[in-house]
Structure formats: C-alpha cells, structure tokens
mmCIF file of C-alpha atoms in Angstrom:
data_model
loop_
_atom_site.group_PDB
_atom_site.id
_atom_site.type_symbol
_atom_site.label_atom_id
_atom_site.label_comp_id
_atom_site.label_asym_id
_atom_site.label_seq_id
_atom_site.Cartn_x
_atom_site.Cartn_y
_atom_site.Cartn_z
ATOM 1 C CA MET A 600 194.257 237.949 118.642
ATOM 2 C CA ALA A 601 194.618 238.485 115.091
ATOM 3 C CA VAL A 602 193.054 242.078 114.109
ATOM 4 C CA HIS A 603 191.355 242.098 110.606
ATOM 5 C CA HIS A 604 192.090 245.303 108.841
ATOM 6 C CA HIS A 605 189.535 246.564 106.232
ATOM 7 C CA ARG A 606 191.178 247.462 102.635
ATOM 8 C CA GLY A 607 188.577 249.146 101.032
ATOM 9 C CA ALA A 608 189.999 249.108 97.355
ATOM 10 C CA LEU A 609 190.917 245.278 97.512
ATOM 11 C CA THR A 610 188.841 242.434 96.448
ATOM 12 C CA ALA A 611 186.677 239.970 99.050
ATOM 13 C CA ALA A 612 189.777 237.509 98.545
ATOM 14 C CA LEU A 613 192.793 239.572 98.892
ATOM 15 C CA ALA A 614 191.538 241.278 101.699
ATOM 16 C CA GLY A 615 191.394 238.241 103.590
ATOM 17 C CA ILE A 616 194.807 237.238 102.867
ATOM 18 C CA ALA A 617 195.865 240.747 103.974
ATOM 19 C CA ALA A 618 193.750 240.630 107.044
ATOM 20 C CA LEU A 619 195.878 237.427 108.302
ATOM 21 C CA ALA A 620 198.906 238.867 107.032
ATOM 22 C CA PHE A 621 198.896 242.075 108.852
ATOM 23 C CA ALA A 622 197.207 240.414 112.143
ATOM 24 C CA SER A 623 198.205 241.910 115.287
ATOM 25 C CA PRO A 624 201.956 242.818 115.587
ATOM 26 C CA ALA A 625 205.666 242.128 117.508
ATOM 27 C CA LEU A 626 208.333 244.577 118.471
ATOM 28 C CA ALA A 627 211.402 244.028 120.575
ATOM 29 C CA THR A 628 212.234 245.615 124.146
ATOM 30 C CA PHE A 629 215.723 247.635 124.092
ATOM 31 C CA PRO A 630 217.216 247.667 127.408
ATOM 32 C CA GLY A 631 217.559 250.390 129.789
ATOM 33 C CA ARG A 632 215.246 252.246 132.553
ATOM 34 C CA ASN A 633 211.489 251.261 132.353
ATOM 35 C CA GLY A 634 209.575 254.037 130.726
ATOM 36 C CA PRO A 635 206.036 254.241 129.555
ATOM 37 C CA LEU A 636 204.013 251.794 127.486
ATOM 38 C CA ALA A 637 202.435 252.466 124.002
ATOM 39 C CA PHE A 638 199.512 250.677 122.300
ATOM 40 C CA SER A 639 196.746 250.890 120.177
ATOM 41 C CA GLY A 640 193.275 251.136 121.236
ATOM 42 C CA ASN A 641 190.036 251.439 119.652
ATOM 43 C CA THR A 642 188.267 254.869 119.574
ATOM 44 C CA ASP A 643 184.707 256.354 117.794
ATOM 45 C CA ASP A 644 187.198 257.417 115.148
ATOM 46 C CA GLY A 645 189.217 254.195 114.461
ATOM 47 C CA ALA A 646 192.357 252.570 116.303
ATOM 48 C CA GLN A 647 194.745 255.201 117.595
ATOM 49 C CA LEU A 648 198.150 255.231 119.696
ATOM 50 C CA PHE A 649 197.733 255.658 123.501
ATOM 51 C CA THR A 650 200.711 255.873 125.942
ATOM 52 C CA VAL A 651 200.366 255.696 129.698
ATOM 53 C CA GLY A 652 202.912 255.560 132.335
ATOM 54 C CA LYS A 653 204.484 252.431 133.956
ATOM 55 C CA HIS A 654 202.707 252.875 136.946
ATOM 56 C CA GLY A 655 199.128 253.361 135.021
ATOM 57 C CA ARG A 656 198.976 257.510 135.352
ATOM 58 C CA ASP A 657 199.015 259.786 132.716
ATOM 59 C CA LEU A 658 197.289 257.937 129.688
ATOM 60 C CA ARG A 659 197.115 259.729 126.573
ATOM 61 C CA GLN A 660 196.047 259.451 123.105
ATOM 62 C CA ILE A 661 198.892 260.496 120.865
ATOM 63 C CA THR A 662 197.108 259.939 117.432
ATOM 64 C CA ARG A 663 194.309 261.544 115.611
ATOM 65 C CA VAL A 664 194.714 259.984 112.381
ATOM 66 C CA ALA A 665 192.210 259.400 109.665
ATOM 67 C CA GLY A 666 192.398 255.346 109.596
ATOM 68 C CA ASP A 667 193.739 252.803 112.117
ATOM 69 C CA ALA A 668 197.243 253.382 113.996
ATOM 70 C CA LEU A 669 198.478 250.429 114.727
ATOM 71 C CA HIS A 670 201.394 248.355 115.557
ATOM 72 C CA PRO A 671 203.405 250.861 117.865
ATOM 73 C CA ASP A 672 207.140 250.333 118.128
ATOM 74 C CA TRP A 673 209.373 252.503 120.654
ATOM 75 C CA SER A 674 212.734 253.958 119.223
ATOM 76 C CA PRO A 675 215.490 252.459 121.385
ATOM 77 C CA ASP A 676 216.148 256.098 122.902
ATOM 78 C CA GLY A 677 212.232 256.138 123.641
ATOM 79 C CA ARG A 678 211.872 259.330 121.900
ATOM 80 C CA ARG A 679 209.694 258.137 118.762
ATOM 81 C CA ILE A 680 207.082 255.712 117.542
ATOM 82 C CA VAL A 681 207.055 254.032 114.575
ATOM 83 C CA PHE A 682 203.913 252.096 113.656
ATOM 84 C CA GLU A 683 201.427 251.440 110.790
ATOM 85 C CA LEU A 684 198.978 253.200 109.267
ATOM 86 C CA ASP A 685 195.961 251.833 107.681
ATOM 87 C CA THR A 686 193.766 253.838 105.413
ATOM 88 C CA GLU A 687 190.886 252.704 103.246
ATOM 89 C CA GLU A 688 193.263 252.862 100.025
ATOM 90 C CA VAL A 689 196.756 251.788 101.883
ATOM 91 C CA ALA A 690 198.882 250.841 104.758
ATOM 92 C CA ALA A 691 202.229 252.678 105.184
ATOM 93 C CA VAL A 692 204.953 253.047 108.011
ATOM 94 C CA ALA A 693 204.493 256.141 109.951
ATOM 95 C CA PHE A 694 206.511 257.827 113.001
ATOM 96 C CA VAL A 695 205.153 259.839 115.681
ATOM 97 C CA ASP A 696 206.982 261.482 118.571
ATOM 98 C CA ALA A 697 206.452 260.530 121.883
ATOM 99 C CA HIS A 698 204.239 263.054 122.912
ATOM 100 C CA GLY A 699 201.905 263.381 120.104
ATOM 101 C CA GLY A 700 201.959 265.558 117.214
ATOM 102 C CA ALA A 701 201.722 265.113 113.805
ATOM 103 C CA PRO A 702 202.858 261.905 112.213
ATOM 104 C CA VAL A 703 205.286 261.481 109.588
ATOM 105 C CA VAL A 704 204.278 259.065 106.735
ATOM 106 C CA LEU A 705 206.646 257.180 104.249
ATOM 107 C CA PRO A 706 205.036 256.804 101.039
ATOM 108 C CA PRO A 707 204.579 253.269 100.161
ATOM 109 C CA VAL A 708 206.245 251.905 96.873
ATOM 110 C CA PRO A 709 203.053 251.370 94.757
ATOM 111 C CA GLY A 710 201.685 247.938 94.617
ATOM 112 C CA GLY A 711 201.969 246.707 98.001
ATOM 113 C CA PHE A 712 200.762 247.279 101.827
ATOM 114 C CA GLU A 713 203.394 247.847 104.156
ATOM 115 C CA GLY A 714 203.445 247.847 107.804
ATOM 116 C CA GLN A 715 204.352 246.203 111.146
ATOM 117 C CA PRO A 716 207.478 248.029 111.643
ATOM 118 C CA ALA A 717 210.259 247.739 114.131
ATOM 119 C CA PHE A 718 213.373 249.764 114.861
ATOM 120 C CA MET A 719 216.620 247.915 114.737
ATOM 121 C CA PRO A 720 218.841 248.105 117.950
ATOM 122 C CA ASP A 721 220.711 250.775 116.337
ATOM 123 C CA GLY A 722 217.900 253.039 115.777
ATOM 124 C CA ARG A 723 219.096 253.436 112.059
ATOM 125 C CA ARG A 724 216.792 251.012 110.422
ATOM 126 C CA ILE A 725 213.529 249.406 110.732
ATOM 127 C CA LEU A 726 212.366 245.997 109.602
ATOM 128 C CA PHE A 727 208.821 245.893 108.167
ATOM 129 C CA THR A 728 206.442 243.505 106.011
ATOM 130 C CA ARG A 729 205.226 244.094 102.548
ATOM 131 C CA PHE A 730 202.368 242.551 101.268
ATOM 132 C CA ASP A 731 201.641 242.827 97.220
ATOM 133 C CA GLY A 732 198.707 240.480 97.110
ATOM 134 C CA THR A 733 200.577 237.367 96.572
ATOM 135 C CA GLU A 734 203.142 237.242 99.462
ATOM 136 C CA GLU A 735 203.857 238.829 103.118
ATOM 137 C CA ALA A 736 207.701 239.315 102.987
ATOM 138 C CA THR A 737 210.231 241.138 105.281
ATOM 139 C CA TRP A 738 212.023 243.883 104.124
ATOM 140 C CA SER A 739 214.397 246.814 106.016
ATOM 141 C CA MET A 740 215.001 250.254 105.204
ATOM 142 C CA LYS A 741 216.250 253.393 106.662
ATOM 143 C CA LEU A 742 214.121 255.743 108.582
ATOM 144 C CA ASP A 743 213.755 257.912 105.350
ATOM 145 C CA GLY A 744 212.050 255.237 103.195
ATOM 146 C CA SER A 745 215.404 254.865 101.571
ATOM 147 C CA ASP A 746 217.679 251.909 101.412
ATOM 148 C CA ARG A 747 215.304 249.268 100.974
ATOM 149 C CA ARG A 748 216.276 245.639 100.971
ATOM 150 C CA ARG A 749 213.892 242.581 100.537
ATOM 151 C CA ILE A 750 215.133 240.087 103.397
ATOM 152 C CA THR A 751 211.827 237.344 103.759
ATOM 153 C CA ALA A 752 212.107 234.033 105.345
ATOM 154 C CA GLY A 753 209.548 231.267 105.625
ATOM 155 C CA PRO A 754 207.420 229.333 105.314
ATOM 156 C CA GLY A 755 204.627 230.801 103.607
ATOM 157 C CA ASP A 756 203.914 234.406 104.689
ATOM 158 C CA ALA A 757 206.550 235.897 107.477
ATOM 159 C CA THR A 758 204.901 238.601 109.404
ATOM 160 C CA ASP A 759 205.612 240.704 112.215
ATOM 161 C CA PRO A 760 209.532 240.973 112.146
ATOM 162 C CA ASN A 761 211.134 241.740 115.497
ATOM 163 C CA PRO A 762 215.043 242.028 115.536
ATOM 164 C CA ALA A 763 216.645 240.310 118.611
ATOM 165 C CA PRO A 764 218.798 242.652 121.039
ATOM 166 C CA ASP A 765 222.011 242.271 119.701
ATOM 167 C CA GLY A 766 220.676 242.455 115.964
ATOM 168 C CA ARG A 767 221.800 239.477 114.536
ATOM 169 C CA ARG A 768 218.506 237.726 114.019
ATOM 170 C CA PHE A 769 215.019 238.296 113.901
ATOM 171 C CA SER A 770 211.584 236.609 114.936
ATOM 172 C CA PHE A 771 208.818 236.300 113.179
ATOM 173 C CA VAL A 772 205.333 234.260 112.787
ATOM 174 C CA GLY A 773 205.295 231.594 109.917
ATOM 175 C CA VAL A 774 202.429 231.560 108.422
ATOM 176 C CA ARG A 775 201.490 228.299 106.650
ATOM 177 C CA ASN A 776 199.729 229.534 103.428
ATOM 178 C CA HIS A 777 195.947 228.725 102.571
ATOM 179 C CA VAL A 778 195.850 227.333 106.275
ATOM 180 C CA GLU A 779 193.904 230.003 108.461
ATOM 181 C CA PHE A 780 195.177 230.592 111.793
ATOM 182 C CA ASP A 781 197.912 227.916 111.535
ATOM 183 C CA GLN A 782 201.115 229.864 112.823
ATOM 184 C CA GLY A 783 204.259 228.971 114.605
ATOM 185 C CA LEU A 784 207.196 231.300 115.920
ATOM 186 C CA PHE A 785 210.520 231.598 114.049
ATOM 187 C CA THR A 786 213.939 233.060 113.979
ATOM 188 C CA ALA A 787 216.332 233.870 110.997
ATOM 189 C CA ARG A 788 219.117 235.536 110.237
ATOM 190 C CA LEU A 789 218.940 239.142 108.784
ATOM 191 C CA ASP A 790 219.740 237.706 105.182
ATOM 192 C CA GLY A 791 216.435 235.708 105.479
ATOM 193 C CA GLY A 792 218.753 232.335 105.795
ATOM 194 C CA GLY A 793 219.266 230.281 108.581
ATOM 195 C CA VAL A 794 215.589 229.608 109.550
ATOM 196 C CA ARG A 795 214.745 228.001 112.845
ATOM 197 C CA GLN A 796 211.332 227.049 113.877
ATOM 198 C CA LEU A 797 210.843 227.591 117.684
ATOM 199 C CA THR A 798 207.017 226.319 118.066
ATOM 200 C CA PRO A 799 204.680 224.179 116.326
ATOM 201 C CA PHE A 800 201.792 225.612 114.228
ATOM 202 C CA PHE A 801 199.763 225.813 117.176
ATOM 203 C CA ASP A 802 197.812 229.280 116.778
ATOM 204 C CA VAL A 803 200.455 231.451 118.105
ATOM 205 C CA ALA A 804 199.747 235.442 117.899
ATOM 206 C CA ILE A 805 201.275 237.085 115.706
ATOM 207 C CA LYS A 806 202.356 240.033 118.211
ATOM 208 C CA HIS A 807 205.373 238.590 120.262
ATOM 209 C CA ASP A 808 208.513 239.971 122.022
ATOM 210 C CA TRP A 809 212.161 239.373 122.586
ATOM 211 C CA ALA A 810 213.323 239.676 126.279
ATOM 212 C CA PRO A 811 215.834 242.496 126.376
ATOM 213 C CA ASP A 812 218.753 240.124 127.640
ATOM 214 C CA GLY A 813 217.850 238.215 124.093
ATOM 215 C CA ARG A 814 217.645 235.047 126.147
ATOM 216 C CA GLN A 815 213.504 234.686 125.751
ATOM 217 C CA LEU A 816 210.642 234.844 123.814
ATOM 218 C CA LEU A 817 207.005 235.994 124.756
ATOM 219 C CA PHE A 818 204.409 234.869 122.883
ATOM 220 C CA THR A 819 200.546 233.928 122.975
ATOM 221 C CA GLU A 820 199.187 230.560 122.125
ATOM 222 C CA ASN A 821 195.690 229.695 121.201
ATOM 223 C CA ALA A 822 195.316 233.177 120.058
ATOM 224 C CA ASP A 823 192.324 232.689 117.709
ATOM 225 C CA PHE A 824 190.352 230.549 119.552
ATOM 226 C CA VAL A 825 190.836 227.487 117.342
ATOM 227 C CA ARG A 826 190.461 224.801 120.464
ATOM 228 C CA PRO A 827 186.599 225.834 121.152
ATOM 229 C CA GLY A 828 186.392 226.414 125.057
ATOM 230 C CA ALA A 829 189.991 226.706 125.339
ATOM 231 C CA SER A 830 191.777 230.252 126.500
ATOM 232 C CA ALA A 831 194.563 232.143 125.074
ATOM 233 C CA ASN A 832 197.549 231.884 127.337
ATOM 234 C CA ILE A 833 201.269 233.463 127.431
ATOM 235 C CA ALA A 834 204.154 231.346 127.172
ATOM 236 C CA VAL A 835 207.627 231.792 126.714
ATOM 237 C CA ILE A 836 210.573 230.238 125.051
ATOM 238 C CA ARG A 837 214.589 230.379 124.570
ATOM 239 C CA PRO A 838 215.801 231.137 120.899
ATOM 240 C CA ASP A 839 217.159 227.855 120.373
ATOM 241 C CA GLY A 840 213.580 226.423 120.847
ATOM 242 C CA ALA A 841 213.982 224.651 124.549
ATOM 243 C CA GLY A 842 212.767 226.077 127.672
ATOM 244 C CA PHE A 843 208.777 226.451 126.813
ATOM 245 C CA ARG A 844 206.443 227.119 129.335
ATOM 246 C CA TYR A 845 203.225 228.853 130.307
ATOM 247 C CA LEU A 846 203.278 231.863 132.182
ATOM 248 C CA THR A 847 199.438 231.947 132.511
ATOM 249 C CA GLN A 848 196.801 229.191 133.049
ATOM 250 C CA TYR A 849 193.515 230.630 132.178
ATOM 251 C CA SER A 850 190.891 228.160 131.047
ATOM 252 C CA GLY A 851 187.329 227.851 129.806
ATOM 253 C CA GLY A 852 187.815 230.143 127.093
ATOM 254 C CA GLU A 853 186.023 233.652 128.855
ATOM 255 C CA VAL A 854 189.137 234.511 130.539
ATOM 256 C CA ASN A 855 192.379 235.203 128.304
ATOM 257 C CA ALA A 856 195.958 236.653 128.179
ATOM 258 C CA PHE A 857 197.518 238.189 125.427
ATOM 259 C CA ALA A 858 201.462 238.972 125.461
ATOM 260 C CA GLY A 859 202.366 242.268 125.118
ATOM 261 C CA SER A 860 206.214 243.043 126.046
ATOM 262 C CA TYR A 861 208.870 242.817 128.222
ATOM 263 C CA SER A 862 210.027 245.998 129.998
ATOM 264 C CA PRO A 863 213.183 247.463 129.146
ATOM 265 C CA GLU A 864 214.672 246.628 132.845
ATOM 266 C CA GLY A 865 213.504 242.894 132.053
ATOM 267 C CA ASP A 866 212.026 242.664 134.994
ATOM 268 C CA ARG A 867 208.205 242.323 134.031
ATOM 269 C CA ILE A 868 206.017 241.575 131.429
ATOM 270 C CA ALA A 869 203.092 243.579 130.272
ATOM 271 C CA PHE A 870 199.753 241.823 128.892
ATOM 272 C CA ARG A 871 196.566 242.283 127.886
ATOM 273 C CA TYR A 872 193.948 240.528 130.316
ATOM 274 C CA GLU A 873 190.210 239.857 129.403
ATOM 275 C CA ASP A 874 187.465 238.758 131.093
ATOM 276 C CA HIS A 875 184.210 238.094 129.702
ATOM 277 C CA GLY A 876 184.456 240.919 127.008
ATOM 278 C CA GLN A 877 185.990 243.704 129.401
ATOM 279 C CA TYR A 878 190.195 244.003 129.059
ATOM 280 C CA ALA A 879 192.579 245.449 131.171
ATOM 281 C CA LEU A 880 196.293 246.307 130.814
ATOM 282 C CA ARG A 881 198.565 244.437 133.138
ATOM 283 C CA THR A 882 201.993 243.567 134.323
ATOM 284 C CA MET A 883 203.574 240.386 136.023
ATOM 285 C CA ARG A 884 207.119 239.298 136.679
ATOM 286 C CA ARG A 885 208.969 237.217 134.184
ATOM 287 C CA ASP A 886 207.994 233.804 135.882
ATOM 288 C CA GLY A 887 204.054 234.927 135.616
ATOM 289 C CA SER A 888 204.039 236.044 139.688
ATOM 290 C CA HIS A 889 202.894 239.265 141.359
ATOM 291 C CA VAL A 890 200.458 240.539 138.622
ATOM 292 C CA ARG A 891 199.781 244.268 138.878
ATOM 293 C CA THR A 892 196.835 246.510 137.021
ATOM 294 C CA LEU A 893 197.766 249.387 135.191
ATOM 295 C CA LEU A 894 194.525 250.130 133.432
ATOM 296 C CA PRO A 895 191.594 248.354 134.842
ATOM 297 C CA LEU A 896 188.747 246.370 133.324
ATOM 298 C CA SER A 897 187.139 248.379 130.845
ATOM 299 C CA ASP A 898 185.836 248.534 126.856
ATOM 300 C CA LEU A 899 189.306 249.874 126.279
ATOM 301 C CA LYS A 900 191.194 247.340 124.615
ATOM 302 C CA PRO A 901 194.896 247.593 124.519
ATOM 303 C CA ARG A 902 196.286 246.057 122.154
ATOM 304 C CA GLN A 903 200.013 245.607 120.049
ATOM 305 C CA ILE A 904 201.750 246.510 123.660
ATOM 306 C CA ASP A 905 204.819 247.736 123.650
ATOM 307 C CA TRP A 906 207.268 248.987 126.742
ATOM 308 C CA SER A 907 209.962 251.994 126.258
ATOM 309 C CA GLN A 908 212.790 252.854 127.945
ATOM 310 C CA LYS A 909 212.785 256.193 130.000
ATOM 311 C CA PRO A 910 214.510 258.989 127.564
#
C-alpha cells in the first residue's frame, strides 16, 4: 500500500504530490545464498529499519534515526543497506551497516527530495528518485553521491527504479500525473529509452521486485483499494509483459497480501500478510504454495521488504 510521508516545509499541494511520488518502494534481489531480510516498520520514534533471519529468528532494529527510515535495499554482497531518510526538511539517500550503527547520509542537491534507492548489480552505483516539486525522475550516482546522471522515463512520474539483475534495464512504476492511484508497471533502458508497459494502470503498488534470474517481476495489484471491498493481491509477470498470473487470491478487503522480495536463491517470495488490521511477515514458494510465517500477526507492519544474500 502507498505510504504517505510528512514533508513539513512544503505546501499542502506539494506535499500531496510528494506523498504519491515517494509511496512505497522497489528493490531488486541479487542471486546468492538466502540471508536475512530487511524491512521498514513503525516505532514510537518513526519508521525504522529492522532485519530478521530467514527462519524468522533474530529480529533486530538497526536504525534509530530522527525521522523515518524507509525503502531499504541490500548491497549485492549483503553487507550494507541503502535507504531513504525522511525528516521534516528533506528526503535523502543514506547507508547503514547490516548490523546497524550510525548511518552515512548523502547530502541531497538543494531543491529536491531524493529517495527510493536501489543498488546496481555491480554494487558501484545506485538508482534513486528525485522529486523537485514538479516531476519525479530517475537518476543514478556513485555511492559517494558523485557522478549524478539523470535518466528518467515515463509516462508522468517514474517512481521506485529497480535494476534488472543483468543491469541492462530497470523497472519502475509509472504514475499518470493528476490521476490518483493510477499506477502501472514499466521497464526501460538505463538511458531512459525503450519504455515498455507491462501492466495496465490498475493500482500497482510502488514496491515490486525482479526475480534473481530476471525472468519475472513481482508486484501487488489493487494496492490502495481503489476497488472497494476487493483485496490487494500479489501477481507476477514476465519482462515482456506476458505470463501475468496471481499468486494470492484473497477477497473481501479485510485480508490482503503485499509483495516484498524474492529470495536470492529464487525459491521463495517474502510478503506482508494483513488480516483485519494485524500484520505478519510470510514467505511462499514462487508458485504461491507452501506459505510459512516468519513473524506472526501483530501491530508491527513490515513494509518494503528486501531479502539479502548471505555475506
């Protein structure tokens, strides 16, 4: 489901646009052995990052930032996490060690909000989004914030860039401007060209993921409940737009499933399960079968789930 962030310094109109533009995040899974998972969860001190072992043990809070820590994405080697840090004044890209500690925050270029970062497969650059009050565009930069390159894509705002495992293309959610919750899944080349629409504009959640073999993308449909009484469900599609199918079949609107991440081994999918206002972290096989619970139903709402390879 889209997550709206507070931008205290902005006008109400600009804040509304920014909330849509930075709604919940993407992030590719890199091939490797299955390691821990990361997610953003609400605390009394704002949204913070947590990690948990692949069997549901060793739940740890790894950030204690002033503001909100959002959209975690593991580095290809599983040792660092890049994330979006939101405060009253700014949204910026930051890094934290997998075991926690003080984050390193990259100063954003003035005049814009930057976030939704994702490592490129070689681990040397990240994709991210920049909202300047007018448009949401895709950029890339080195890990120290240098060599910034504007990529963008379309239509309208292009949010939550997520590189394919081979690094040749990236996926994003295209948002038709001025149409609330009208979102579809797209891919494009890293120069912003070759845009390909994979799904209709049917309320795709911003958070999606590539399979480690690059043969499927994972996403959520009806993420903001634009169809009253209908549930959010997880689906997959191939990068050529074929092979669409649902992995979950919930109905009624009170029980929902939101896509998280493929495992690095490609055998399972992590997702958030919702049941009448309670939330669980679960995994399932790639065909939707053999569901396992990692974190049981509680008030902790795991968002923007990303699965790392074992360091």
